[in-house]
Coordinates of C-alpha atoms and ligand atoms in Angstrom, one line a residue:
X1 CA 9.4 -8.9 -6.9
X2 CA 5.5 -8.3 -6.5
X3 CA 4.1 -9.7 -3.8
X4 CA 0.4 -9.9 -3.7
X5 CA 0.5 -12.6 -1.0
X6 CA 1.8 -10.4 2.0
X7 CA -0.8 -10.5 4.5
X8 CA -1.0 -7.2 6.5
X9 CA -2.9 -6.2 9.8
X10 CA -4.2 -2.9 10.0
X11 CA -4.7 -1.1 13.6
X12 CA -7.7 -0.1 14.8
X13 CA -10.3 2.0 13.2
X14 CA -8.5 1.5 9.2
X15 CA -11.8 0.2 8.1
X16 CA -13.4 3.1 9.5
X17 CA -11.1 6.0 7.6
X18 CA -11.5 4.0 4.5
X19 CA -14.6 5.4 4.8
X20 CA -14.2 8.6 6.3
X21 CA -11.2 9.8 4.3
X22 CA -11.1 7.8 1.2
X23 CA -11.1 8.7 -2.3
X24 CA -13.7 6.0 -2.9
X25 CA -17.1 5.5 -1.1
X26 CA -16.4 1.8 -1.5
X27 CA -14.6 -0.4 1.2
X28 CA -13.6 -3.5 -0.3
X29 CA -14.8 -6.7 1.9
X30 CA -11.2 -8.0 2.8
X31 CA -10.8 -4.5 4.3
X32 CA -13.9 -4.1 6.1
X33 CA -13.2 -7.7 7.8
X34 CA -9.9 -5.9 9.1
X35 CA -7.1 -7.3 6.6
X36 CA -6.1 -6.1 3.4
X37 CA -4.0 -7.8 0.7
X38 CA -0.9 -5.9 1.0
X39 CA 1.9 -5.6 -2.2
X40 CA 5.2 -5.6 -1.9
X41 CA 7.4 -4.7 -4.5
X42 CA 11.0 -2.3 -3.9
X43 CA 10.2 -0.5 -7.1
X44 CA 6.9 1.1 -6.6
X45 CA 7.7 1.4 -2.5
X46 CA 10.9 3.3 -3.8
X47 CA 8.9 5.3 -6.5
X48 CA 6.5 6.5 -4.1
X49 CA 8.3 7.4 -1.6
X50 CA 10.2 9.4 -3.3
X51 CA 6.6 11.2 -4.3
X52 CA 6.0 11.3 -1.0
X53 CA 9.2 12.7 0.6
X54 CA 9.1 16.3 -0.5
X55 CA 5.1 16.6 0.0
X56 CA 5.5 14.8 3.9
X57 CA 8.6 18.0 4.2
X58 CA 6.5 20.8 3.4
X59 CA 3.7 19.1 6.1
X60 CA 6.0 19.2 8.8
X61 CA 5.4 15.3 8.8
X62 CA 8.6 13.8 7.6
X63 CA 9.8 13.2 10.8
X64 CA 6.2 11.6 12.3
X65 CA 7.4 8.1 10.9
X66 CA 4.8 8.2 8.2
X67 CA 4.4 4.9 6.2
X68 CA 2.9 4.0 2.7
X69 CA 1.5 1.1 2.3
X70 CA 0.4 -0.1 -1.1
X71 CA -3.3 -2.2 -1.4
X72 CA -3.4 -4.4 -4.1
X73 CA -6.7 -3.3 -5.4
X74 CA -8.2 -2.4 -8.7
X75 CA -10.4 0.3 -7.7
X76 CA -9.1 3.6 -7.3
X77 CA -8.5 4.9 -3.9
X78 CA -6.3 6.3 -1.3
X79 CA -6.6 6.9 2.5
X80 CA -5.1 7.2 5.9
X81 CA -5.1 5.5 9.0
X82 CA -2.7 5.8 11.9
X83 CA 0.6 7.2 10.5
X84 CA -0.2 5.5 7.6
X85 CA -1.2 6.4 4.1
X86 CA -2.6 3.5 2.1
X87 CA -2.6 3.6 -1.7
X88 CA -4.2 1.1 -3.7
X89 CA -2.5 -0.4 -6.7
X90 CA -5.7 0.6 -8.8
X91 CA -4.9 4.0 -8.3
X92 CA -1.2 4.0 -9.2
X93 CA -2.3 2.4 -12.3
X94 CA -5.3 4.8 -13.2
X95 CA -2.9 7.9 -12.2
X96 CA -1.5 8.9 -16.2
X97 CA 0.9 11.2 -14.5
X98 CA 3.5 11.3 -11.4
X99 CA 1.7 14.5 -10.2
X100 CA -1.8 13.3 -10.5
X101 CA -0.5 10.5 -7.8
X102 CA 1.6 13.2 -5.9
X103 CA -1.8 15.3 -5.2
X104 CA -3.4 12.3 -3.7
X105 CA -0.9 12.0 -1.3
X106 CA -0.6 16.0 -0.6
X107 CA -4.4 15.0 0.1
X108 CA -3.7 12.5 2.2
X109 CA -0.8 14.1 4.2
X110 CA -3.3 17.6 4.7
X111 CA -5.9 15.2 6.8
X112 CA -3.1 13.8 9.1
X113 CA -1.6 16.9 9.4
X114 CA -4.7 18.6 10.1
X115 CA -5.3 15.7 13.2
X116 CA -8.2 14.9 11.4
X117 CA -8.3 11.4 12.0
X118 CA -7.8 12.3 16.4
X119 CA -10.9 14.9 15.7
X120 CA -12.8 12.8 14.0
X121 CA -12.9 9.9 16.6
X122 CA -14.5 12.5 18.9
X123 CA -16.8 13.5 16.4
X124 CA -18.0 9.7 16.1
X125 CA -18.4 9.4 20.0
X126 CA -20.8 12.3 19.8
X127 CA -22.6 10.9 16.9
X128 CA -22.7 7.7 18.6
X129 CA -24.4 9.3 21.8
X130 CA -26.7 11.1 19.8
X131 CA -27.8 7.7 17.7
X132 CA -28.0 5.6 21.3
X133 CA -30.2 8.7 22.7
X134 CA -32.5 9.2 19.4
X135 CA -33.3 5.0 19.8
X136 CA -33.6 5.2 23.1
X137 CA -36.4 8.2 22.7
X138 CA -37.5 6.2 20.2
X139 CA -38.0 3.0 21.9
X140 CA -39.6 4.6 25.2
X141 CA -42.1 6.3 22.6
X142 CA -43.0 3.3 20.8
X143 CA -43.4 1.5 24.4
X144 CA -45.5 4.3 25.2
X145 CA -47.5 4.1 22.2
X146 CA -47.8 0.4 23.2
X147 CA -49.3 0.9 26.5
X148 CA -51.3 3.9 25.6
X149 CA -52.5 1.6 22.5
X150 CA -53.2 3.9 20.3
X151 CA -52.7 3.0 16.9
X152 CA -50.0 4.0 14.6
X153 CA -47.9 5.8 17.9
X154 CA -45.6 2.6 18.0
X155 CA -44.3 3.3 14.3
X156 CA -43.8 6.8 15.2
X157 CA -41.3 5.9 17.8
X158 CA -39.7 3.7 15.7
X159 CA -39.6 6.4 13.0
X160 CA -38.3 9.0 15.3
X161 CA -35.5 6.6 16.2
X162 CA -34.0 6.7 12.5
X163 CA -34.8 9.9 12.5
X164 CA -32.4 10.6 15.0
X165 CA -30.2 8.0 13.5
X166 CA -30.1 10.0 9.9
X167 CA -29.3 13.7 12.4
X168 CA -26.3 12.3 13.7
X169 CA -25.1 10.6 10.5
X170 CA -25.7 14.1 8.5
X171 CA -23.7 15.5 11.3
X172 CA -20.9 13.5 11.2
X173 CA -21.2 13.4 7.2
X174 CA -21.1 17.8 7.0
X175 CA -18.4 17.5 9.6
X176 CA -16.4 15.1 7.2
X177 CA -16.8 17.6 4.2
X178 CA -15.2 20.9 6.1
X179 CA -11.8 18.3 6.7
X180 CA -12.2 17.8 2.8
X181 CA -12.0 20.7 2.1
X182 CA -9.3 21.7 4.5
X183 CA -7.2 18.7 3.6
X184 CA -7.4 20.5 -0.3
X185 CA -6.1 23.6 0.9
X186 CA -3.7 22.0 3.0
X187 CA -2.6 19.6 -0.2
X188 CA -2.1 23.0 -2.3
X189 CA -0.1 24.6 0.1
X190 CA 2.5 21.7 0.3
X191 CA 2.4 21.4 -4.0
X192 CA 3.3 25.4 -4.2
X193 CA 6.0 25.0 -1.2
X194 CA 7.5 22.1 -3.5
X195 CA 7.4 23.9 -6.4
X196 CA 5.0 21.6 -8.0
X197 CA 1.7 22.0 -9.7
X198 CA -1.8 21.2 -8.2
X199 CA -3.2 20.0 -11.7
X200 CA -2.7 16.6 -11.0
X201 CA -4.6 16.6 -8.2
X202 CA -7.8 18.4 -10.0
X203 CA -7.6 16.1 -12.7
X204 CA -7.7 13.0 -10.5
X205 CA -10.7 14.7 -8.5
X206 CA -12.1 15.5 -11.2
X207 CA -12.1 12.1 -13.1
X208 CA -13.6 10.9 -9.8
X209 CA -16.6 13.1 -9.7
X210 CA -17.5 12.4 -13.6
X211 CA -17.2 8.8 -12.5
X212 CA -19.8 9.4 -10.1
X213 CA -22.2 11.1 -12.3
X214 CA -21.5 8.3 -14.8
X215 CA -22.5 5.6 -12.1
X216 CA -25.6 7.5 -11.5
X217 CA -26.0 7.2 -8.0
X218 CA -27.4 9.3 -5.7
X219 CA -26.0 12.5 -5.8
X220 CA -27.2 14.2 -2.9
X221 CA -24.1 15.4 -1.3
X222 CA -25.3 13.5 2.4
X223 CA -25.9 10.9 0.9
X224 CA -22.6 10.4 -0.6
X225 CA -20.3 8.9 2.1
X226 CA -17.1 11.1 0.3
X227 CA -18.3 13.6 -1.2
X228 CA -16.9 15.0 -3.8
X229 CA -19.6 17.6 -4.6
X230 CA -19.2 20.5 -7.7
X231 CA -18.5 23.3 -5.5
X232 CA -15.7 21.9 -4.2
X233 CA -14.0 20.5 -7.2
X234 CA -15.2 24.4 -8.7
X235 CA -13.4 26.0 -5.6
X236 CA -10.2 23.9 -5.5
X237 CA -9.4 25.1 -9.5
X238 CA -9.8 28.2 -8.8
X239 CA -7.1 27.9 -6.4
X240 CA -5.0 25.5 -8.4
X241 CA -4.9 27.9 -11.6
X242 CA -3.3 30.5 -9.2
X243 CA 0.0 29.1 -8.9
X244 CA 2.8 29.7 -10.7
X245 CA 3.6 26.3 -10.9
X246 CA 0.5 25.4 -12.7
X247 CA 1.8 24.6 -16.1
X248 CA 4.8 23.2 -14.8
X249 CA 5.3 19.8 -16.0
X250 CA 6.7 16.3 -14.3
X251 CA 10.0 15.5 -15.1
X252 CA 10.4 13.0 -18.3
X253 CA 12.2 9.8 -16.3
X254 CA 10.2 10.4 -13.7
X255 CA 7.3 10.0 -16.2
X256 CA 9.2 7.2 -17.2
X257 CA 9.4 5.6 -14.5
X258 CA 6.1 6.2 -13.1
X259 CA 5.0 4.5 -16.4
X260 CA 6.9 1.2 -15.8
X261 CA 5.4 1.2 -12.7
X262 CA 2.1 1.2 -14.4
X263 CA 3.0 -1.5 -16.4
X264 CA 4.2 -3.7 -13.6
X265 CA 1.3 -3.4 -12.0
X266 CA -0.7 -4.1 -14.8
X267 CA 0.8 -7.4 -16.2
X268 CA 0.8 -8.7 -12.0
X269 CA -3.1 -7.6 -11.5
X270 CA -4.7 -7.1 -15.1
X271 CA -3.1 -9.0 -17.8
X272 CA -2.1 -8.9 -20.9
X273 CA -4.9 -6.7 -22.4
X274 CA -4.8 -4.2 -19.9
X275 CA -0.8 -4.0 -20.6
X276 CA -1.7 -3.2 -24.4
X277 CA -4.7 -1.0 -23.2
X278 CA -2.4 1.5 -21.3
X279 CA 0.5 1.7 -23.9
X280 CA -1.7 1.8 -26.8
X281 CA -0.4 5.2 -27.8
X282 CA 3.5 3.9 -27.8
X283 CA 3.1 -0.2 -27.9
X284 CA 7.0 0.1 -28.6
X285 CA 7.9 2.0 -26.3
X286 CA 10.1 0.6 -22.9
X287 CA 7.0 0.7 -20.5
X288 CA 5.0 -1.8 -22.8
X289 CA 8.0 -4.1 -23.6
X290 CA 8.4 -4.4 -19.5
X291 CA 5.1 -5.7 -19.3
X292 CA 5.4 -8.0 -22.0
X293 CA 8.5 -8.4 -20.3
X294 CA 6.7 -9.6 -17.0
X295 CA 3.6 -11.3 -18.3
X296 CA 6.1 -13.8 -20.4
X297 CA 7.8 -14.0 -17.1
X298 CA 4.6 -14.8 -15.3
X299 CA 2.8 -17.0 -18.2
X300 CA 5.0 -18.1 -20.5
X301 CA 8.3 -19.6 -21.2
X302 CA 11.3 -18.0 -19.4
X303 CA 13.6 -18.0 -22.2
X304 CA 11.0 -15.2 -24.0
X305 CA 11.3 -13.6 -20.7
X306 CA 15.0 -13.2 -20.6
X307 CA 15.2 -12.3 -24.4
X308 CA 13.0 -9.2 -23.6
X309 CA 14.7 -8.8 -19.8
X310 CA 17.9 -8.2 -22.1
X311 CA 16.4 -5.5 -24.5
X312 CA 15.0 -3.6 -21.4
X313 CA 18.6 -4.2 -19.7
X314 CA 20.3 -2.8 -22.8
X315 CA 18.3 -0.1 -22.7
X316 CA 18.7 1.1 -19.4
X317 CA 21.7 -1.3 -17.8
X318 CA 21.7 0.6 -14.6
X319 CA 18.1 0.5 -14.0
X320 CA 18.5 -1.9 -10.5
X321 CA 14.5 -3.5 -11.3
X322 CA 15.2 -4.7 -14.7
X323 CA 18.0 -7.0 -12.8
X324 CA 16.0 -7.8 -10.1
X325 CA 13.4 -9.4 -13.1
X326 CA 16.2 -11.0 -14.7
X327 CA 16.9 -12.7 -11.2
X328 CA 13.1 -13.7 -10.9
X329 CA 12.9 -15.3 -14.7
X330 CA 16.5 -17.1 -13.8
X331 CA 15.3 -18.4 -10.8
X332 CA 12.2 -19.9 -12.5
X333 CA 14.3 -20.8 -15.8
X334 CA 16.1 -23.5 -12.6
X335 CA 19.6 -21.4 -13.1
X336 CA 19.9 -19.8 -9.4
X337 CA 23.4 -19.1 -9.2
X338 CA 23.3 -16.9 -12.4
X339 CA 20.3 -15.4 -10.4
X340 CA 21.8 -14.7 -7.3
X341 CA 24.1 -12.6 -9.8
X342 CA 21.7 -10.5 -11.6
X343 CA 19.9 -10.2 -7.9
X344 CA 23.7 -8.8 -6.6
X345 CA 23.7 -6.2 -9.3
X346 CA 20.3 -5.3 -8.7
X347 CA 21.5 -4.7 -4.7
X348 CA 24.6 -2.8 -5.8
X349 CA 22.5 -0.4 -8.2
X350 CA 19.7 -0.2 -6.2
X351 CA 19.9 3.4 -3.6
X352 CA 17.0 2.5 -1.7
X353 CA 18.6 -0.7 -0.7
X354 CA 15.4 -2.3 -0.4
X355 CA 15.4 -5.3 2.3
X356 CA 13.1 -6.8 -0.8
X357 CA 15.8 -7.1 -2.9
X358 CA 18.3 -8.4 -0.5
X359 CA 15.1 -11.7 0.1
X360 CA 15.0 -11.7 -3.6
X361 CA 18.7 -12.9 -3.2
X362 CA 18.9 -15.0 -0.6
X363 CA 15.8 -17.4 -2.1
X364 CA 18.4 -17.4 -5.2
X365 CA 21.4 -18.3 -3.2
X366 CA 19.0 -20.9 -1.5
X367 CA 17.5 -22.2 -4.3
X368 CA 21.1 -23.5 -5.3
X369 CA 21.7 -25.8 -2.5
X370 CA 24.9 -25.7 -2.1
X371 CA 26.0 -25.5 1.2
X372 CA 28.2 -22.3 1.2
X373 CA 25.5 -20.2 -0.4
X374 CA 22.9 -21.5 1.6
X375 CA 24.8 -20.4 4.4
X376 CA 25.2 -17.1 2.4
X377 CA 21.3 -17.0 1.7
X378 CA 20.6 -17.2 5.3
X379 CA 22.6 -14.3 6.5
X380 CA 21.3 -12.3 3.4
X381 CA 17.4 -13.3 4.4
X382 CA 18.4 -12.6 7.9
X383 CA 19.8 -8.9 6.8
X384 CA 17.1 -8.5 4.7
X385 CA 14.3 -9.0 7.2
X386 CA 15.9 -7.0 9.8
X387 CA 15.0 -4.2 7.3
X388 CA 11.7 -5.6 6.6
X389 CA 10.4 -7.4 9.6
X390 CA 7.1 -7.3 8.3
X391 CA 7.9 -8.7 5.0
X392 CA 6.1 -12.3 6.0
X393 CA 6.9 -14.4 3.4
X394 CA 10.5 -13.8 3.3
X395 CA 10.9 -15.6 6.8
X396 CA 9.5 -19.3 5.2
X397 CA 12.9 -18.5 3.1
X398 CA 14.8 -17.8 6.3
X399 CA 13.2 -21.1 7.7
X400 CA 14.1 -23.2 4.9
X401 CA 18.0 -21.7 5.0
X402 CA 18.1 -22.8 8.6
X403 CA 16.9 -26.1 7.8
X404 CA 19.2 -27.3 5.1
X405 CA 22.0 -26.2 7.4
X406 CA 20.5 -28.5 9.7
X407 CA 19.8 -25.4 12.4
X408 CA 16.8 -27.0 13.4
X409 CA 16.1 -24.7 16.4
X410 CA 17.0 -21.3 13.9
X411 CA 14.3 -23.1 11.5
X412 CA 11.4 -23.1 13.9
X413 CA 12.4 -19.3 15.6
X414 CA 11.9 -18.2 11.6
X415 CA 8.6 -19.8 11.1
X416 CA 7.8 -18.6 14.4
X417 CA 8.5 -14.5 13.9
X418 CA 6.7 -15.4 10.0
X419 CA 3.4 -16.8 11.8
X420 CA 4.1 -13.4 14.4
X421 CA 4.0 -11.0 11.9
X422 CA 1.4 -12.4 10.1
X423 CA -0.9 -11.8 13.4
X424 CA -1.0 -15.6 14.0
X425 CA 0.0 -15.6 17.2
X426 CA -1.0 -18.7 18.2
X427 CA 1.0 -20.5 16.1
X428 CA 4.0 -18.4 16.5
X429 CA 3.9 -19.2 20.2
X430 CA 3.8 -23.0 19.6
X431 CA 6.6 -22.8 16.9
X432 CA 8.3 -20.5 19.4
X433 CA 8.3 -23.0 21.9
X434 CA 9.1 -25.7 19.9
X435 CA 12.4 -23.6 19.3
X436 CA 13.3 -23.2 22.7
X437 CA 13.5 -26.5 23.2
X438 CA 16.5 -26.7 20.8
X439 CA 18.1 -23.4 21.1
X440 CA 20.6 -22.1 24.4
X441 CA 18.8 -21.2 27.2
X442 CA 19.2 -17.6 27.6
X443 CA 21.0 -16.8 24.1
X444 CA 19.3 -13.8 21.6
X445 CA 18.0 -15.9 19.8
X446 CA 16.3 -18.0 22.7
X447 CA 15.3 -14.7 24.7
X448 CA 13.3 -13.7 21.2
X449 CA 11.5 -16.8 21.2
X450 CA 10.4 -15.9 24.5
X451 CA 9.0 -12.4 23.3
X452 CA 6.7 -13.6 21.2
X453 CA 6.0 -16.8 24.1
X454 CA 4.8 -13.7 26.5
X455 CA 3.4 -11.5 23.4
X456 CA 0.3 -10.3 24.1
X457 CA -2.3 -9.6 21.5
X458 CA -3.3 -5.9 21.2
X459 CA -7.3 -6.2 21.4
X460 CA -9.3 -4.9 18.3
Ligands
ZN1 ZN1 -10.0 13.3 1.9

């Protein structure tokens, strides 16, 4: 499963940390409008948390709840917000190694350990006050210059205004760099408590600041709005050539995997000749065959599909994502009950247990209509989405389970919790009460339909 459709709702202020704290000066317009096209897939979510894990130890963070979510975007970029690190797909796909992605995230982890994110909303306040009080100088001078009417005074206040305007953004902007730098520091002290190496993260950084100079815009450190200036990069070496661990190498099935990874996310978001782009080097190799793998999956005939989901099975028979593929090509190849199958094996081999995978299942088990494993599909969607409540598109699924069991009341509670997740709460409401009408007065399933009656919307 990949799923590029799965709306999310970032909380307050993500737009703004893009910014503040993101790899890239650029802020894509779905984010900036507040939502972001969110991907879904067990694989990657189990490949980087397990990244993550060790880094989030050594920062003190692995109890604070801390939650990756992946951005399907081609640029390359990374950034927090919350208790949330956001990673976009473009930079999972750029990253050539494990531990180039690994010191984004000890990056990422150093600026919410640091608080930065709490600071910085402070730090925006003042540069707030100090914008409103620069226009308001300005405005009272240009109203002077008005009434005085001498010429030219007018566009001095107005002059003065941005002036104060660019003092409070340079602020705010030198402010920002002393957290990048800290976040570094912080981000090299979790890679030589894990025993790994900071190279990774110097050559992503790196890459970054040629592709800067490349662009050819302005590269006037306050102008940049993440700046990624020499000294820095210069300073951060230094420190990164220290460690022991420099040399040391990623692990080769972690490289592995990490490259299937790329090649899954190529053959969802690129195509075929980014697939043959990346694997160039080794076009026989098992990363390049699972793209083909997908991309026949996705755009051609499923019985090419399943040919090369069985070379990549017999390859690696225990790898749990290879079944879950097999279950996806099946499912579109209109033979769900031998889906459901390869979906079960994918379960049992999977140790992340992924409520994905168990959705994955259940829309096989659906998709066969027989009533027994309908039944069956329901209470594996159900299972599934008590992992992964905010997995929206698994609940029209859940919905269409209840309906074919004739649950009509069960139906219209699923669409309900799908529209309340996706932050339509409108309609979840109306759905919701809609349900009531058909489900026991005062049963769990009637009492939830009444949470999300009396749900109210958090503002912003
Ligand atoms: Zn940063």
């Amino acid at each position: 499963m990949f799923d590029r459709r799965a709306p999310f709702l970032p909380r307050v202020f993500a737009a703004f940390f893009a910014f503040a704290y993101g790899l890239s000066a650029a802020i894509p317009a779905a984010q900036a409008q507040g939502r972001m096209p969110v991907v879904r897939d067990a694989e990657i979510e189990a490949l980087v948390a397990e990244y993550a894990a060790p880094i989030l130890q050594a920062a003190g963070l692995s109890r604070s709840g801390i939650e990756i979510v992946l951005v399907n975007d081609h640029n390359f970029n990374a950034f927090v917000a919350g208790r949330r690190i956001f990673i976009h797909t473009g930079a999972l796909m750029t990253a050539e190694t494990p531990n180039q992605i690994i010191g984004v995230i000890a990056h990422e982890a150093g600026h919410i350990a640091g608080g930065h994110q709490h600071r910085l909303r402070e730090q925006i306040a003042r540069a707030q006050t100090m914008a409103v009080v620069a226009a308001l100088l300005g405005v009272g001078a240009a109203a002077a210059g008005a009434a005085a009417d001498i010429g030219g005074l007018g566009g001095a206040g107005a002059g003065l205004a941005a002036g104060g305007a660019e003092a409070a953004r340079r602020s705010l902007l030198g402010y920002q760099r002393t957290e990048e730098i800290t976040a570094d520091r912080s981000a090299i002290e979790y890679l030589e408590r894990t025993g790994q190496s900071g190279r990774g993260m110097l050559e992503t950084f790196e890459r970054m600041a040629g592709s800067l100079a490349l662009a050819g815009v302005n590269t006037d450190p306050y102008q940049l709005s993440h700046p990624m200036p020499r000294d820095r990069i210069a300073n951060l070496k230094v420190l990164v050539e220290q460690s022991p661990h420099y040399s040391r190498r990623d692990p080769p099935a972690l490289q592995l995997r990490h490259d299937l990874m790329r090649a899954k996310i190529a053959a969802y978001t690129a195509g075929r000749n980014a697939v043959d782009r990346l694997f160039r080097n080794d076009p026989n190799g098992l990363p390049a065959l699972y793209g083909q793998a997908i991309l026949s999956y996705l755009h051609g005939n499923p019985r090419d599909a399943l040919n090369r989901i069985d070379r990549l099975i017999a390859a690696q028979p225990s790898n749990p994502y290879f079944h879950e593929l097999r279950g996806e090509a099946l499912i579109k190849a209109n033979r769900p009950r031998e889906a459901a199958e390869a979906y079960a094996k994918a379960i049992s081999l999977s140790p992340s247990s992924s409520g994905l995978l168990r959705v994955g299942y259940g829309q096989a088990l659906l998709a066969t209509g027989q009533p027994d494993l309908v039944r069956k599909a329901a209470a594996e969607l159900k299972n599934g989405l008590a992992r992964e409540p905010e997995y929206v598109n698994g609940y029209r699924f859940l919905a269409q389970a209840y309906g074919q069991l004739g649950d009509i009341g069960a139906a219209e509670l699923a669409t309900a919790e799908g529209y309340f997740h996706a932050g339509a709460y409108r309609d979840a409401k109306m759905f919701a009460a809609r349900a009531q009408t058909k489900l026991k007065r005062g049963s769990p399933e009637w009492l939830r339909a009444q949470d999300i009656i009396d749900f109210r919307a958090p503002r912003g």
